Amino acid sequence: MSFKNNHEIKEKKLASTYDWLNMKKAPKSAEEIAEKLFNLNRTYTTPDFFLEDYENFPSNLGLPNWLGNLLFTINHHNSNDFSGFKENYEEYFYPAFLESCNVGIDYSLMFHKWELMILTDMIPKQERDKKYFHDLIKLHKNALDGKDLESNEWNELQAKIDNELQEIEARTITWNSGRTAYLSIENYINKEDPYTTSSEAIVDALLTEYINDNQNFGNKSEQELRKNIWFELMKKLLAMLNEWK
């Protein structure tokens, strides 16, 4: 159950989030900036903040692994060093994420609703009639309804999608859309340690679709378009978390 069914835990986590953000936004000394810029030795460090300790979402927040995996993907594609020159996505998203998670709620099955939203509302329209999308949507709907499914149904469908992807030119709308479906299954099968999520692939699919449909897309750079799609995904996630009962 989220926040271990304790409103006080949620309030403490929210307060510590603002403390962390204030610390990250604090002006850096010249020495700190120089060390960051010129230190070529990159080593893994333990996360210093609970919303970036993705593997421990269940124990720290009472939230399922899939949400930790999703936040890892969001962070990977949106986080920048806190420079003080512009607002970082964390300033908006981290407090809003905690606010949207209701106390005492089990968000495990919401994974399937999230994937269904991606597969039905966001997949480029030209790809939606493919049989593997219909098959995958059916699997997610059955799982959302609590029906027991053998894992081999997911594995078999994933293998079929993988075979189709081998015959498709990489980085096209069709390939990125198929990869979205492939990762949607991967995120179900491999809940604790996926290498990425379907959200990454749907951003690539929508970006490719937009560029293909708008060869001269004006002042908007590819980076800006990608950022806008990610923020749309974040808004959808926050709304779904808040509404889930």
mmCIF file of C-alpha atoms in Angstrom:
data_model
loop_
_atom_site.group_PDB
_atom_site.id
_atom_site.type_symbol
_atom_site.label_atom_id
_atom_site.label_comp_id
_atom_site.label_asym_id
_atom_site.label_seq_id
_atom_site.Cartn_x
_atom_site.Cartn_y
_atom_site.Cartn_z
ATOM 1 C CA MET A 1 0.000 0.000 0.000
ATOM 2 C CA SER A 2 1.281 3.475 -0.870
ATOM 3 C CA PHE A 3 3.077 5.278 1.968
ATOM 4 C CA LYS A 4 2.323 2.198 4.080
ATOM 5 C CA ASN A 5 -1.203 3.579 4.553
ATOM 6 C CA ASN A 6 0.185 6.431 6.653
ATOM 7 C CA HIS A 7 -0.549 10.081 5.795
ATOM 8 C CA GLU A 8 2.310 11.252 8.002
ATOM 9 C CA ILE A 9 4.828 9.331 5.899
ATOM 10 C CA LYS A 10 3.559 11.052 2.767
ATOM 11 C CA GLU A 11 3.839 14.501 4.358
ATOM 12 C CA LYS A 12 7.376 13.788 5.553
ATOM 13 C CA LYS A 13 8.404 12.552 2.108
ATOM 14 C CA LEU A 14 6.937 15.658 0.513
ATOM 15 C CA ALA A 15 8.749 17.939 2.955
ATOM 16 C CA SER A 16 12.048 16.163 2.377
ATOM 17 C CA THR A 17 11.513 16.519 -1.378
ATOM 18 C CA TYR A 18 11.330 20.304 -1.088
ATOM 19 C CA ASP A 19 14.423 20.255 1.137
ATOM 20 C CA TRP A 20 16.278 18.215 -1.485
ATOM 21 C CA LEU A 21 15.192 20.529 -4.298
ATOM 22 C CA ASN A 22 16.311 23.594 -2.346
ATOM 23 C CA MET A 23 19.669 21.971 -1.748
ATOM 24 C CA LYS A 24 20.054 21.136 -5.454
ATOM 25 C CA LYS A 25 19.113 24.688 -6.463
ATOM 26 C CA ALA A 26 21.540 26.314 -4.029
ATOM 27 C CA PRO A 27 24.339 28.244 -5.818
ATOM 28 C CA LYS A 28 27.454 26.164 -6.359
ATOM 29 C CA SER A 29 30.947 27.359 -5.552
ATOM 30 C CA ALA A 30 33.460 27.831 -8.359
ATOM 31 C CA GLU A 31 35.368 24.807 -7.062
ATOM 32 C CA GLU A 32 32.293 22.569 -7.201
ATOM 33 C CA ILE A 33 31.474 23.669 -10.744
ATOM 34 C CA ALA A 34 35.040 23.137 -11.917
ATOM 35 C CA GLU A 35 35.225 19.689 -10.358
ATOM 36 C CA LYS A 36 31.961 18.718 -12.060
ATOM 37 C CA LEU A 37 33.178 19.944 -15.428
ATOM 38 C CA PHE A 38 36.704 18.568 -15.431
ATOM 39 C CA ASN A 39 36.489 15.364 -13.412
ATOM 40 C CA LEU A 40 36.660 12.587 -15.991
ATOM 41 C CA ASN A 41 36.246 9.810 -13.449
ATOM 42 C CA ARG A 42 32.587 8.825 -13.315
ATOM 43 C CA THR A 43 31.695 6.370 -10.586
ATOM 44 C CA TYR A 44 28.367 4.973 -9.482
ATOM 45 C CA THR A 45 27.097 6.498 -6.265
ATOM 46 C CA THR A 46 24.181 5.433 -4.120
ATOM 47 C CA PRO A 47 21.120 7.641 -4.753
ATOM 48 C CA ASP A 48 20.932 10.436 -2.184
ATOM 49 C CA PHE A 49 17.188 10.924 -2.684
ATOM 50 C CA PHE A 50 14.376 8.402 -2.236
ATOM 51 C CA LEU A 51 12.596 9.249 -5.531
ATOM 52 C CA GLU A 52 15.776 8.342 -7.362
ATOM 53 C CA ASP A 53 16.293 5.151 -5.379
ATOM 54 C CA TYR A 54 14.161 3.317 -7.914
ATOM 55 C CA GLU A 55 14.855 -0.250 -6.843
ATOM 56 C CA ASN A 56 13.556 0.452 -3.335
ATOM 57 C CA PHE A 57 10.215 2.040 -4.209
ATOM 58 C CA PRO A 58 8.306 -0.850 -2.554
ATOM 59 C CA SER A 59 10.164 -0.599 0.774
ATOM 60 C CA ASN A 60 10.570 3.196 0.857
ATOM 61 C CA LEU A 61 7.221 4.319 -0.512
ATOM 62 C CA GLY A 62 4.952 1.294 -0.683
ATOM 63 C CA LEU A 63 4.837 1.777 -4.461
ATOM 64 C CA PRO A 64 5.309 -1.031 -7.014
ATOM 65 C CA ASN A 65 8.489 -1.628 -8.987
ATOM 66 C CA TRP A 66 6.937 -0.567 -12.275
ATOM 67 C CA LEU A 67 6.557 3.008 -11.013
ATOM 68 C CA GLY A 68 10.199 3.071 -9.953
ATOM 69 C CA ASN A 69 11.164 1.767 -13.399
ATOM 70 C CA LEU A 70 9.035 4.427 -15.085
ATOM 71 C CA LEU A 71 10.519 7.247 -13.005
ATOM 72 C CA PHE A 72 13.981 5.967 -13.855
ATOM 73 C CA THR A 73 13.147 6.252 -17.559
ATOM 74 C CA ILE A 74 11.638 9.719 -17.119
ATOM 75 C CA ASN A 75 14.664 10.893 -15.173
ATOM 76 C CA HIS A 76 17.121 9.454 -17.670
ATOM 77 C CA HIS A 77 15.575 11.427 -20.525
ATOM 78 C CA ASN A 78 14.707 14.664 -18.733
ATOM 79 C CA SER A 79 17.172 15.362 -15.938
ATOM 80 C CA ASN A 80 19.900 17.975 -16.282
ATOM 81 C CA ASP A 81 22.351 19.406 -13.810
ATOM 82 C CA PHE A 82 20.828 22.080 -11.581
ATOM 83 C CA SER A 83 22.466 25.192 -12.998
ATOM 84 C CA GLY A 84 20.137 27.918 -11.744
ATOM 85 C CA PHE A 85 19.599 29.228 -15.278
ATOM 86 C CA LYS A 86 16.370 27.334 -15.936
ATOM 87 C CA GLU A 87 13.819 25.262 -14.071
ATOM 88 C CA ASN A 88 14.564 21.557 -13.906
ATOM 89 C CA TYR A 89 11.765 19.087 -14.518
ATOM 90 C CA GLU A 90 12.236 17.678 -11.003
ATOM 91 C CA GLU A 91 10.998 20.951 -9.474
ATOM 92 C CA TYR A 92 7.582 20.398 -11.023
ATOM 93 C CA PHE A 93 7.345 16.645 -11.292
ATOM 94 C CA TYR A 94 8.696 15.291 -8.013
ATOM 95 C CA PRO A 95 6.297 17.165 -5.666
ATOM 96 C CA ALA A 96 3.413 16.618 -8.087
ATOM 97 C CA PHE A 97 4.157 12.886 -8.236
ATOM 98 C CA LEU A 98 4.000 12.542 -4.455
ATOM 99 C CA GLU A 99 0.871 14.685 -4.251
ATOM 100 C CA SER A 100 -0.836 12.536 -6.897
ATOM 101 C CA CYS A 101 -0.110 9.238 -5.119
ATOM 102 C CA ASN A 102 -3.006 8.697 -2.723
ATOM 103 C CA VAL A 103 -2.296 7.144 0.663
ATOM 104 C CA GLY A 104 -3.158 3.482 1.182
ATOM 105 C CA ILE A 105 -3.600 2.622 -2.503
ATOM 106 C CA ASP A 106 -2.216 -0.432 -4.273
ATOM 107 C CA TYR A 107 -0.937 0.785 -7.631
ATOM 108 C CA SER A 108 0.232 -2.598 -8.897
ATOM 109 C CA LEU A 109 -2.567 -3.210 -11.395
ATOM 110 C CA MET A 110 -2.429 0.357 -12.649
ATOM 111 C CA PHE A 111 0.553 -0.810 -14.691
ATOM 112 C CA HIS A 112 -1.885 -2.429 -17.121
ATOM 113 C CA LYS A 113 -4.066 0.665 -17.361
ATOM 114 C CA TRP A 114 -0.953 2.743 -18.059
ATOM 115 C CA GLU A 115 0.161 0.397 -20.816
ATOM 116 C CA LEU A 116 -3.349 0.321 -22.283
ATOM 117 C CA MET A 117 -3.340 4.118 -22.441
ATOM 118 C CA ILE A 118 -0.062 4.026 -24.383
ATOM 119 C CA LEU A 119 -1.212 1.225 -26.701
ATOM 120 C CA THR A 120 -4.666 2.665 -27.453
ATOM 121 C CA ASP A 121 -4.369 6.453 -27.123
ATOM 122 C CA MET A 122 -0.782 7.228 -28.089
ATOM 123 C CA ILE A 123 0.417 4.673 -30.642
ATOM 124 C CA PRO A 124 0.482 6.325 -34.106
ATOM 125 C CA LYS A 125 -2.877 5.655 -35.776
ATOM 126 C CA GLN A 126 -1.305 4.042 -38.815
ATOM 127 C CA GLU A 127 0.046 1.234 -36.581
ATOM 128 C CA ARG A 128 -3.015 0.420 -34.494
ATOM 129 C CA ASP A 129 -4.547 -2.232 -36.757
ATOM 130 C CA LYS A 130 -1.615 -4.622 -36.440
ATOM 131 C CA LYS A 131 -2.666 -7.925 -34.919
ATOM 132 C CA TYR A 132 -0.005 -7.927 -32.207
ATOM 133 C CA PHE A 133 -1.358 -4.663 -30.806
ATOM 134 C CA HIS A 134 -4.851 -6.147 -30.542
ATOM 135 C CA ASP A 135 -3.449 -9.308 -28.925
ATOM 136 C CA LEU A 136 -1.388 -7.300 -26.435
ATOM 137 C CA ILE A 137 -4.287 -5.015 -25.564
ATOM 138 C CA LYS A 138 -6.375 -8.105 -24.811
ATOM 139 C CA LEU A 139 -3.661 -9.475 -22.501
ATOM 140 C CA HIS A 140 -3.436 -6.194 -20.583
ATOM 141 C CA LYS A 141 -7.239 -5.937 -20.292
ATOM 142 C CA ASN A 142 -7.478 -9.467 -18.937
ATOM 143 C CA ALA A 143 -4.711 -8.764 -16.424
ATOM 144 C CA LEU A 144 -6.415 -5.520 -15.377
ATOM 145 C CA ASP A 145 -9.581 -7.513 -14.728
ATOM 146 C CA GLY A 146 -7.576 -9.816 -12.465
ATOM 147 C CA LYS A 147 -7.776 -12.838 -14.726
ATOM 148 C CA ASP A 148 -4.935 -15.300 -14.285
ATOM 149 C CA LEU A 149 -2.740 -15.595 -17.332
ATOM 150 C CA GLU A 150 0.115 -17.954 -17.985
ATOM 151 C CA SER A 151 3.373 -16.142 -18.575
ATOM 152 C CA ASN A 152 3.977 -18.087 -21.793
ATOM 153 C CA GLU A 153 1.188 -16.098 -23.508
ATOM 154 C CA TRP A 154 3.203 -12.940 -22.955
ATOM 155 C CA ASN A 155 6.456 -14.641 -23.914
ATOM 156 C CA GLU A 156 5.020 -16.070 -27.119
ATOM 157 C CA LEU A 157 3.603 -12.716 -28.204
ATOM 158 C CA GLN A 158 6.870 -10.962 -27.383
ATOM 159 C CA ALA A 159 8.763 -13.468 -29.537
ATOM 160 C CA LYS A 160 6.386 -12.811 -32.450
ATOM 161 C CA ILE A 161 6.869 -9.062 -32.123
ATOM 162 C CA ASP A 162 10.636 -9.517 -31.956
ATOM 163 C CA ASN A 163 10.563 -11.547 -35.169
ATOM 164 C CA GLU A 164 8.579 -8.832 -36.932
ATOM 165 C CA LEU A 165 10.961 -6.138 -35.733
ATOM 166 C CA GLN A 166 13.872 -8.004 -37.317
ATOM 167 C CA GLU A 167 12.263 -7.406 -40.719
ATOM 168 C CA ILE A 168 11.596 -3.683 -40.210
ATOM 169 C CA GLU A 169 13.936 -0.788 -40.796
ATOM 170 C CA ALA A 170 15.144 0.530 -37.432
ATOM 171 C CA ARG A 171 14.108 3.917 -36.066
ATOM 172 C CA THR A 172 11.034 4.179 -38.274
ATOM 173 C CA ILE A 173 7.513 4.804 -36.946
ATOM 174 C CA THR A 174 6.662 1.130 -37.406
ATOM 175 C CA TRP A 175 9.829 -0.059 -35.663
ATOM 176 C CA ASN A 176 9.442 2.337 -32.723
ATOM 177 C CA SER A 177 5.766 1.424 -32.360
ATOM 178 C CA GLY A 178 6.613 -2.272 -32.397
ATOM 179 C CA ARG A 179 9.338 -1.650 -29.853
ATOM 180 C CA THR A 180 6.709 0.020 -27.651
ATOM 181 C CA ALA A 181 4.675 -3.192 -27.708
ATOM 182 C CA TYR A 182 7.774 -5.335 -27.136
ATOM 183 C CA LEU A 183 8.798 -3.288 -24.092
ATOM 184 C CA SER A 184 5.252 -3.262 -22.749
ATOM 185 C CA ILE A 185 5.568 -7.037 -22.452
ATOM 186 C CA GLU A 186 9.128 -6.835 -21.158
ATOM 187 C CA ASN A 187 8.006 -4.487 -18.403
ATOM 188 C CA TYR A 188 5.387 -7.043 -17.354
ATOM 189 C CA ILE A 189 7.668 -10.078 -17.492
ATOM 190 C CA ASN A 190 10.746 -8.414 -16.022
ATOM 191 C CA LYS A 191 9.206 -6.226 -13.315
ATOM 192 C CA GLU A 192 12.258 -5.726 -11.134
ATOM 193 C CA ASP A 193 15.063 -5.008 -13.556
ATOM 194 C CA PRO A 194 14.009 -3.826 -17.038
ATOM 195 C CA TYR A 195 16.575 -1.889 -19.044
ATOM 196 C CA THR A 196 13.960 0.676 -20.106
ATOM 197 C CA THR A 197 10.192 1.088 -20.443
ATOM 198 C CA SER A 198 7.603 1.334 -23.200
ATOM 199 C CA SER A 199 7.351 5.063 -22.470
ATOM 200 C CA GLU A 200 10.773 5.631 -23.998
ATOM 201 C CA ALA A 201 9.730 3.856 -27.196
ATOM 202 C CA ILE A 202 6.399 5.690 -27.544
ATOM 203 C CA VAL A 203 8.212 9.025 -27.302
ATOM 204 C CA ASP A 204 10.474 7.916 -30.164
ATOM 205 C CA ALA A 205 7.466 6.745 -32.198
ATOM 206 C CA LEU A 206 5.540 9.999 -31.750
ATOM 207 C CA LEU A 207 8.593 12.123 -32.442
ATOM 208 C CA THR A 208 9.297 10.211 -35.669
ATOM 209 C CA GLU A 209 5.657 10.520 -36.701
ATOM 210 C CA TYR A 210 5.673 14.275 -36.125
ATOM 211 C CA ILE A 211 8.902 14.837 -38.035
ATOM 212 C CA ASN A 212 7.660 12.744 -40.967
ATOM 213 C CA ASP A 213 4.381 14.656 -41.105
ATOM 214 C CA ASN A 214 6.020 18.062 -40.662
ATOM 215 C CA GLN A 215 9.234 18.139 -42.637
ATOM 216 C CA ASN A 216 9.590 21.848 -41.905
ATOM 217 C CA PHE A 217 8.557 22.061 -38.283
ATOM 218 C CA GLY A 218 9.530 25.674 -37.805
ATOM 219 C CA ASN A 219 11.291 26.901 -34.710
ATOM 220 C CA LYS A 220 10.653 23.779 -32.683
ATOM 221 C CA SER A 221 13.763 21.691 -32.395
ATOM 222 C CA GLU A 222 13.710 17.929 -32.067
ATOM 223 C CA GLN A 223 14.809 18.368 -28.456
ATOM 224 C CA GLU A 224 11.851 20.639 -27.705
ATOM 225 C CA LEU A 225 9.418 18.239 -29.343
ATOM 226 C CA ARG A 226 10.791 15.331 -27.337
ATOM 227 C CA LYS A 227 10.527 17.357 -24.125
ATOM 228 C CA ASN A 228 6.893 18.217 -24.899
ATOM 229 C CA ILE A 229 5.986 14.557 -25.412
ATOM 230 C CA TRP A 230 7.645 13.597 -22.141
ATOM 231 C CA PHE A 231 5.763 16.295 -20.271
ATOM 232 C CA GLU A 232 2.505 15.082 -21.794
ATOM 233 C CA LEU A 233 3.312 11.585 -20.505
ATOM 234 C CA MET A 234 4.081 12.987 -17.047
ATOM 235 C CA LYS A 235 0.731 14.820 -16.979
ATOM 236 C CA LYS A 236 -1.095 11.629 -17.950
ATOM 237 C CA LEU A 237 0.720 9.691 -15.223
ATOM 238 C CA LEU A 238 -0.119 12.231 -12.531
ATOM 239 C CA ALA A 239 -3.791 12.252 -13.521
ATOM 240 C CA MET A 240 -3.987 8.453 -13.551
ATOM 241 C CA LEU A 241 -2.299 8.133 -10.158
ATOM 242 C CA ASN A 242 -4.695 10.613 -8.623
ATOM 243 C CA GLU A 243 -7.775 8.894 -10.062
ATOM 244 C CA TRP A 244 -6.759 5.294 -9.287
ATOM 245 C CA LYS A 245 -8.736 3.718 -6.456
#
